[in-house]
mmCIF file of C-alpha atoms in Angstrom:
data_model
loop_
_atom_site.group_PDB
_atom_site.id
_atom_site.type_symbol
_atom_site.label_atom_id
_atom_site.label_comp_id
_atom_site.label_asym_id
_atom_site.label_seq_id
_atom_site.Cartn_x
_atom_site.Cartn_y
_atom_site.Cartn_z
ATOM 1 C CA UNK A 1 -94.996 -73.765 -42.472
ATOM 2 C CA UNK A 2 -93.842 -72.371 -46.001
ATOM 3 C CA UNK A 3 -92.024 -75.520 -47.770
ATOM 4 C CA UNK A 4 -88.665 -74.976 -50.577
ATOM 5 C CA UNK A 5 -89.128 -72.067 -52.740
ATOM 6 C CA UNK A 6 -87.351 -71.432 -55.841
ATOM 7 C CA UNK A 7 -87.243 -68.706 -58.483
ATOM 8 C CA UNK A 8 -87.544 -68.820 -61.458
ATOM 9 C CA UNK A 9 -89.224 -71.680 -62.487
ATOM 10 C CA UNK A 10 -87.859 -71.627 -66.151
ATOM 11 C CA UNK A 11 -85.380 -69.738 -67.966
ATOM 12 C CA UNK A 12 -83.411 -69.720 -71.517
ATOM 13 C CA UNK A 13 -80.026 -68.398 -72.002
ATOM 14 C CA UNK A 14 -77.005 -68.673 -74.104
ATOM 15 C CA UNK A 15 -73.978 -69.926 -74.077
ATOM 16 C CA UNK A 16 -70.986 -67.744 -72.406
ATOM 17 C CA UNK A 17 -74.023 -65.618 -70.352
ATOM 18 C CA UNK A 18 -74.376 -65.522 -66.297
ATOM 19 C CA UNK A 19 -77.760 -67.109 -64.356
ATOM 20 C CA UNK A 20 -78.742 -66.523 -61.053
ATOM 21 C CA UNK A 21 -81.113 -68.410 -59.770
ATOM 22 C CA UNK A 22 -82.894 -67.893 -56.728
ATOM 23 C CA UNK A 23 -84.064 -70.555 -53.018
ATOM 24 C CA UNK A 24 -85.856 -69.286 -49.625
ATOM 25 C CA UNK A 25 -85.489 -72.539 -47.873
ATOM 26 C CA UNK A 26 -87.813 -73.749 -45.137
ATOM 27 C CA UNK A 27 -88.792 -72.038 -42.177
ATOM 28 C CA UNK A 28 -86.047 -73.200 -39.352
ATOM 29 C CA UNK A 29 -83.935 -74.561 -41.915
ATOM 30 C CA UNK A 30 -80.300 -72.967 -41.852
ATOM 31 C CA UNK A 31 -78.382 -75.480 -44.527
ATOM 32 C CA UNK A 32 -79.087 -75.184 -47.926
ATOM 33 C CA UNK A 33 -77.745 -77.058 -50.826
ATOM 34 C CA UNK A 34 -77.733 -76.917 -54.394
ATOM 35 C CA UNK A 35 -78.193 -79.988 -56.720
ATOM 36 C CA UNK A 36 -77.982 -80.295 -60.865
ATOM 37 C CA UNK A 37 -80.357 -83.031 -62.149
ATOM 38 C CA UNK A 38 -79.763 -84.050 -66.001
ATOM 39 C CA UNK A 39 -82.623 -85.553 -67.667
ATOM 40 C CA UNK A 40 -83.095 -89.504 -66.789
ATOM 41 C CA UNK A 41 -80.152 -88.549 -64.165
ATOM 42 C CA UNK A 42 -80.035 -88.267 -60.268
ATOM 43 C CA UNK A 43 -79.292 -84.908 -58.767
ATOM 44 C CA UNK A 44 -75.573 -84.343 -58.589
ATOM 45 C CA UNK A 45 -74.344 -82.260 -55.546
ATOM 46 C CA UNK A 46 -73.098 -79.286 -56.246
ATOM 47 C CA UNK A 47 -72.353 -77.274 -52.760
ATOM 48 C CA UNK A 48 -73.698 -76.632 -49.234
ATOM 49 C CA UNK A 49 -74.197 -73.351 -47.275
ATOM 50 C CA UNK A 50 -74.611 -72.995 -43.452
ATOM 51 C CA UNK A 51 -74.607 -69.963 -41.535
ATOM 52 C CA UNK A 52 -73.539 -67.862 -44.791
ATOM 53 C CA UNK A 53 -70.174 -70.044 -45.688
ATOM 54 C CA UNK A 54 -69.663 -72.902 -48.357
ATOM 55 C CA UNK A 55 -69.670 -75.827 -46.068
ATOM 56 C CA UNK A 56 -69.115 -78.629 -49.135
ATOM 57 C CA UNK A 57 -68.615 -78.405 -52.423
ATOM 58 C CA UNK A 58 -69.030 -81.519 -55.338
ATOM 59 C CA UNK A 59 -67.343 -82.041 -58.424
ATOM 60 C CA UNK A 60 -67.950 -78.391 -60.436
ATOM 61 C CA UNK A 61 -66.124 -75.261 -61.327
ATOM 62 C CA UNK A 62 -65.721 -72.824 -60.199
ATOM 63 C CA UNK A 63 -67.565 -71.056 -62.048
ATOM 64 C CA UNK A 64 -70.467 -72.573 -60.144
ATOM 65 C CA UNK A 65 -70.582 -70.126 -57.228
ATOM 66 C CA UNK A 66 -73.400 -69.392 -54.352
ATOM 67 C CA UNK A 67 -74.542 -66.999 -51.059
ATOM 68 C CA UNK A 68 -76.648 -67.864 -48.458
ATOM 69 C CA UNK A 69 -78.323 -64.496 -46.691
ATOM 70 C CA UNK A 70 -78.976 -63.986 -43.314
ATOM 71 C CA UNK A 71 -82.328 -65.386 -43.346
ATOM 72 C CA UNK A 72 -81.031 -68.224 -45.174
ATOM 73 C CA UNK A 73 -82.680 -67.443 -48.311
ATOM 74 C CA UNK A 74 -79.771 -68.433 -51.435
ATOM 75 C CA UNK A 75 -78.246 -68.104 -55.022
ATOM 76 C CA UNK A 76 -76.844 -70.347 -57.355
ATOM 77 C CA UNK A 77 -74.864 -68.167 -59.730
ATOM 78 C CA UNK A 78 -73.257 -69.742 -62.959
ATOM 79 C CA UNK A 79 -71.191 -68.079 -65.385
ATOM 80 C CA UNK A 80 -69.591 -68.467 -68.656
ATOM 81 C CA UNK A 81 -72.985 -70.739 -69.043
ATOM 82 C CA UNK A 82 -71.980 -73.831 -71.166
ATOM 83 C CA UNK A 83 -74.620 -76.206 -73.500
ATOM 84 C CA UNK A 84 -74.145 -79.046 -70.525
ATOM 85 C CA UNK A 85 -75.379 -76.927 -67.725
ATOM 86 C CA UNK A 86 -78.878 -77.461 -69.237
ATOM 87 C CA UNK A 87 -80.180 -78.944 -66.071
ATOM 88 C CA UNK A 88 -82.745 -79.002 -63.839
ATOM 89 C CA UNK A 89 -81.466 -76.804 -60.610
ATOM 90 C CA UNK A 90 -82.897 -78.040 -57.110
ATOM 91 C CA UNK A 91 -82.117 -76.742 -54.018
ATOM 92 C CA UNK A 92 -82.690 -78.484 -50.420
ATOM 93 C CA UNK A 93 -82.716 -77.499 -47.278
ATOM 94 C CA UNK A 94 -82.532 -79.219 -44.176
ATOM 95 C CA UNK A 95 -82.875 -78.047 -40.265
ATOM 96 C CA UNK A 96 -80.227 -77.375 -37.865
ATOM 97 C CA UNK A 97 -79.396 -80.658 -35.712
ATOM 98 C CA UNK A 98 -81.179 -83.294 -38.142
ATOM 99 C CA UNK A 99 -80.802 -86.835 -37.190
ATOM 100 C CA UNK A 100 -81.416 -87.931 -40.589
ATOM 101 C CA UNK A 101 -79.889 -86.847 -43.895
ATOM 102 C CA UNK A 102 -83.217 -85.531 -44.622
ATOM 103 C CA UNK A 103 -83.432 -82.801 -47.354
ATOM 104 C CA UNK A 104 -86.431 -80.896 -48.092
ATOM 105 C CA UNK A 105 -86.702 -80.054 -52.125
ATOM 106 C CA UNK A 106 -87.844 -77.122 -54.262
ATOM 107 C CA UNK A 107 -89.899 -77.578 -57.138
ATOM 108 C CA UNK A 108 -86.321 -76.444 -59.376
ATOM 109 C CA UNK A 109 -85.536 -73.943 -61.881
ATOM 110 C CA UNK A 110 -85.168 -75.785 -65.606
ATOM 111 C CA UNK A 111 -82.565 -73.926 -67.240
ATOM 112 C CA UNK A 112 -81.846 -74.593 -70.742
ATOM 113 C CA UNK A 113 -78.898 -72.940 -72.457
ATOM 114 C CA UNK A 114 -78.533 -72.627 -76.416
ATOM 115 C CA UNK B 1 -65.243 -92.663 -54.324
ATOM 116 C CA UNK B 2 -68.667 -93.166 -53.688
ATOM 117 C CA UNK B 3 -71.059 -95.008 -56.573
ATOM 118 C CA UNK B 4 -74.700 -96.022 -56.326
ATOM 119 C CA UNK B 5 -76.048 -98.956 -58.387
ATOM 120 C CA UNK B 6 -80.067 -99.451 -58.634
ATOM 121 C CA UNK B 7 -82.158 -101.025 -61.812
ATOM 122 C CA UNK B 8 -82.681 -98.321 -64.111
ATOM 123 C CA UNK B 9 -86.596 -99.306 -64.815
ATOM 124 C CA UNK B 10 -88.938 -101.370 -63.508
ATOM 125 C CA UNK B 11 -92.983 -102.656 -64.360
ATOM 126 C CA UNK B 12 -95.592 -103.834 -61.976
ATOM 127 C CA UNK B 13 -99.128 -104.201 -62.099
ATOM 128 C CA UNK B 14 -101.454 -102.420 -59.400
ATOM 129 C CA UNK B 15 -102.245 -104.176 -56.347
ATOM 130 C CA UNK B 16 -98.825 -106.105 -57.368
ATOM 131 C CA UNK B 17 -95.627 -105.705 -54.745
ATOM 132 C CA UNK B 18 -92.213 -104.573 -56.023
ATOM 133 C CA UNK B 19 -88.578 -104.211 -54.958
ATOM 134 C CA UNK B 20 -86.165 -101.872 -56.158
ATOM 135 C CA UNK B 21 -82.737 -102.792 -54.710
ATOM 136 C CA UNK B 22 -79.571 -100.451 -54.572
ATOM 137 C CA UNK B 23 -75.862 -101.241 -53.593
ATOM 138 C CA UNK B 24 -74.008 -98.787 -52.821
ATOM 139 C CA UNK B 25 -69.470 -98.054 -51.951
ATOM 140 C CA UNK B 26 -68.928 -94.925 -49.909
ATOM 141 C CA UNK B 27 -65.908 -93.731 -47.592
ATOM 142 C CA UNK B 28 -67.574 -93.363 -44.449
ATOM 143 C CA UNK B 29 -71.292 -94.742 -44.081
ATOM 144 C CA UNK B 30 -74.096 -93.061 -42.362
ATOM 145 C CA UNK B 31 -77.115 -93.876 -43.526
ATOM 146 C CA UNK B 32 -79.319 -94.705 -46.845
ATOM 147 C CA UNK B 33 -81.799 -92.818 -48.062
ATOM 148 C CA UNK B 34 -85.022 -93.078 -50.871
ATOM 149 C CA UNK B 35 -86.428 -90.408 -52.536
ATOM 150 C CA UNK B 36 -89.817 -90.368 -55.058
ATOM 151 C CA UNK B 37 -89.692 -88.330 -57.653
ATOM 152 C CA UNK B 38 -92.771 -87.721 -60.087
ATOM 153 C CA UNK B 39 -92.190 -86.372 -63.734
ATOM 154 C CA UNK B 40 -91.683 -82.385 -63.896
ATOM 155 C CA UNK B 41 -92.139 -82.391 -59.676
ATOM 156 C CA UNK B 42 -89.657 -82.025 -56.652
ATOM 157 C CA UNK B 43 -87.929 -85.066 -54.907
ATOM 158 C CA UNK B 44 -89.438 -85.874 -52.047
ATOM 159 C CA UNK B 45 -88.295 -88.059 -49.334
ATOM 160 C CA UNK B 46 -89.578 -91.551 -48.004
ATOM 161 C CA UNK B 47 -87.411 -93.435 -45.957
ATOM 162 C CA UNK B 48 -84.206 -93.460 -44.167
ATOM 163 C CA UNK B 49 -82.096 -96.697 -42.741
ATOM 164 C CA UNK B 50 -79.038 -96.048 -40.766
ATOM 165 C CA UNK B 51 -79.355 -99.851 -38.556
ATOM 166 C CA UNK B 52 -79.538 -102.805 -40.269
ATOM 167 C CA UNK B 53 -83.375 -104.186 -40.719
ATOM 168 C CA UNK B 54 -86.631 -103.156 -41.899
ATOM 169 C CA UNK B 55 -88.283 -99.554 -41.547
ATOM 170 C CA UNK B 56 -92.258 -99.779 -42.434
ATOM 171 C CA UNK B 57 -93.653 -96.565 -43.188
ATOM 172 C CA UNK B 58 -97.390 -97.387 -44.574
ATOM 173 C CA UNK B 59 -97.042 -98.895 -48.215
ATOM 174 C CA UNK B 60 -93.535 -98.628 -48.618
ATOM 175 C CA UNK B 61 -90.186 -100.291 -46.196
ATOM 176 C CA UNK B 62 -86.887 -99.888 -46.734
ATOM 177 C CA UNK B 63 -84.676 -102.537 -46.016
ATOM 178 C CA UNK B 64 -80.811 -102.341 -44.825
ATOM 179 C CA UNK B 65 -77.558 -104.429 -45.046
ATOM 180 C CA UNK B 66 -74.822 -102.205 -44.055
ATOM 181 C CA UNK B 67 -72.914 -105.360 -44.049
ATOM 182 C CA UNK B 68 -73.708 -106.173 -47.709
ATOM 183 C CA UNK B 69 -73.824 -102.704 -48.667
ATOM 184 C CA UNK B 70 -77.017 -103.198 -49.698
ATOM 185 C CA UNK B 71 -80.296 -101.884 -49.294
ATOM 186 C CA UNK B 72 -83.730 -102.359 -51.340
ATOM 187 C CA UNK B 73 -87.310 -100.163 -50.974
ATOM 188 C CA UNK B 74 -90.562 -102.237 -50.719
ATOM 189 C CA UNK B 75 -93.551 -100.600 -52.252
ATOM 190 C CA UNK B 76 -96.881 -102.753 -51.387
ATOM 191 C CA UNK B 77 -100.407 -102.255 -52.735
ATOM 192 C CA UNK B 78 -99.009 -100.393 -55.773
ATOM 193 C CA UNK B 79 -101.499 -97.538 -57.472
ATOM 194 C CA UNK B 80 -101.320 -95.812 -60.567
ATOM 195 C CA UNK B 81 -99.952 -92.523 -58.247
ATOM 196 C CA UNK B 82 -96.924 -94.773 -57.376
ATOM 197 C CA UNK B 83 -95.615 -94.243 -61.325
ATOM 198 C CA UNK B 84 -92.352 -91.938 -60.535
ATOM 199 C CA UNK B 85 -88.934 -92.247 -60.090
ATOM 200 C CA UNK B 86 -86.867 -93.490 -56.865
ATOM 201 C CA UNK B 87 -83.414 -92.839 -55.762
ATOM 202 C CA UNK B 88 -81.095 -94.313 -53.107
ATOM 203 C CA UNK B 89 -78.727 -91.988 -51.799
ATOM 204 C CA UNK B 90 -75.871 -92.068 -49.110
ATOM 205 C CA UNK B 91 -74.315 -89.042 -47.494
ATOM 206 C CA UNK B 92 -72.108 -86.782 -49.835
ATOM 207 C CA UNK B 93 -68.170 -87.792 -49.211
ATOM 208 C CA UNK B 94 -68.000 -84.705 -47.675
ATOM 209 C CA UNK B 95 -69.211 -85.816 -44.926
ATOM 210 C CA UNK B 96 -71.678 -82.946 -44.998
ATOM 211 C CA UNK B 97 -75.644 -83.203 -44.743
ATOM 212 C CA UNK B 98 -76.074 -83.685 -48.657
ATOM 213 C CA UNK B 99 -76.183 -86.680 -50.641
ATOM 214 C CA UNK B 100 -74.817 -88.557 -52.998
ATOM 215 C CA UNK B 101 -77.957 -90.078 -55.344
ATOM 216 C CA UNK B 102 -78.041 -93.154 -57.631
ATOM 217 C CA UNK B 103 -78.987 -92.454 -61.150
ATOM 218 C CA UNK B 104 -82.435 -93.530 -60.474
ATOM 219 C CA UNK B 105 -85.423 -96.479 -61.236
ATOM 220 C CA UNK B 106 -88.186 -95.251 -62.697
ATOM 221 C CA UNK B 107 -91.481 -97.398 -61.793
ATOM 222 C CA UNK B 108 -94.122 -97.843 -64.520
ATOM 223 C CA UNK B 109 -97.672 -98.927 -62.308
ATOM 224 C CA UNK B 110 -99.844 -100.936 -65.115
ATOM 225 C CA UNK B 111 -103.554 -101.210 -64.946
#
């Protein structure tokens, strides 16, 4: 069973570009969802797919927007980058009729922005 | 709104046995979760509580109060490879399967 994969593992952009970055989740797994982790911080939530729709969003702009695929594979796209989205992105998945709130993590993409 | 609160760092000596407590104020509980964390690595989960009481999963338990909002992680027999960073978390206020975490403890294992 292939675990969380994410793409790529670091990148560097500036301020005012566009990122896309890149999650196959788990095999069986058909929610996905997308977490920003400052440094010495705990990952803040910032939306959910499930069958290809937004199924919950956290406290970001819009400019923080996403797509889940048919074989649940996603992006995270973010544009007009700022300084503060320098983050560590994680995405998790988790399988269709959980009991728990389980989430299964990627290793994350460290984005830094100048 | 929802709001975790755990000890931001903590020491203990190998072999030693420590606690890491978390309260916690959601709309709408459904369980707690812990997550490990190791520097530069992916979290990774360890324990879940939904019922009151103790869940014993090897080294580590996780202990619930849904009455006290409270909950704490037991890690026993600590080694060196227990150094790493744990979060509570509670479902997001969404009500959706994502989470909500605390801002973290990070465990230092001495020799």
């Amino acid at each position: 069973e292939t675990g969380v994969t994410q793409s790529p593992t670091h990148l560097i952009k500036t301020r005012g570009q566009q990122v896309t970055l890149r999650c196959s989740s788990q095999s069986g797994h058909n929610t996905v969802s997308w977490y920003q982790q400052a440094l010495g911080q705990g990952p803040q939530f910032i939306f959910q797919y499930y069958r290809e729709e937004e199924n919950g969003r956290g406290n970001f702009p819009p400019r923080f927007s996403g797509l889940q695929f048919p074989n649940y594979s996603s992006e995270l796209n973010v544009n007009a980058l700022e300084l503060d989205d320098s983050a560590l992105y994680l995405c998790a998945s988790s399988p269709q009729g959980a009991s728990t709130d389980t989430q299964y993590f990627g290793p994350g993409t460290r984005l830094t922005v100048l | 709104g929802q709001s975790l609160e755990q000890p931001s760092e903590v020491t203990a000596v190998e072999g030693a046995i420590v606690q890491i407590n978390c309260t916690y104020q959601t709309s709408g509980f459904y369980g707690l979760s812990w997550y490990q964390q190791h520097d530069g690595g992916a979290p990774t989960f360890l324990s879940y509580n939904a019922l009151d009481g103790l869940e014993e999963t090897g080294r580590f338990s996780s202990f619930l109060s849904r009455s006290d909002s409270y909950g704490y992680l037991l890690l026993q027999e600590l080694q060196m490879k227990d150094s790493a960073s744990y979060f509570c978390a509670v479902r997001d206020r969404t009500g959706r399967r994502a989470l909500t975490f605390g801002s973290g403890t990070r465990l230092q294992v001495q020799p």
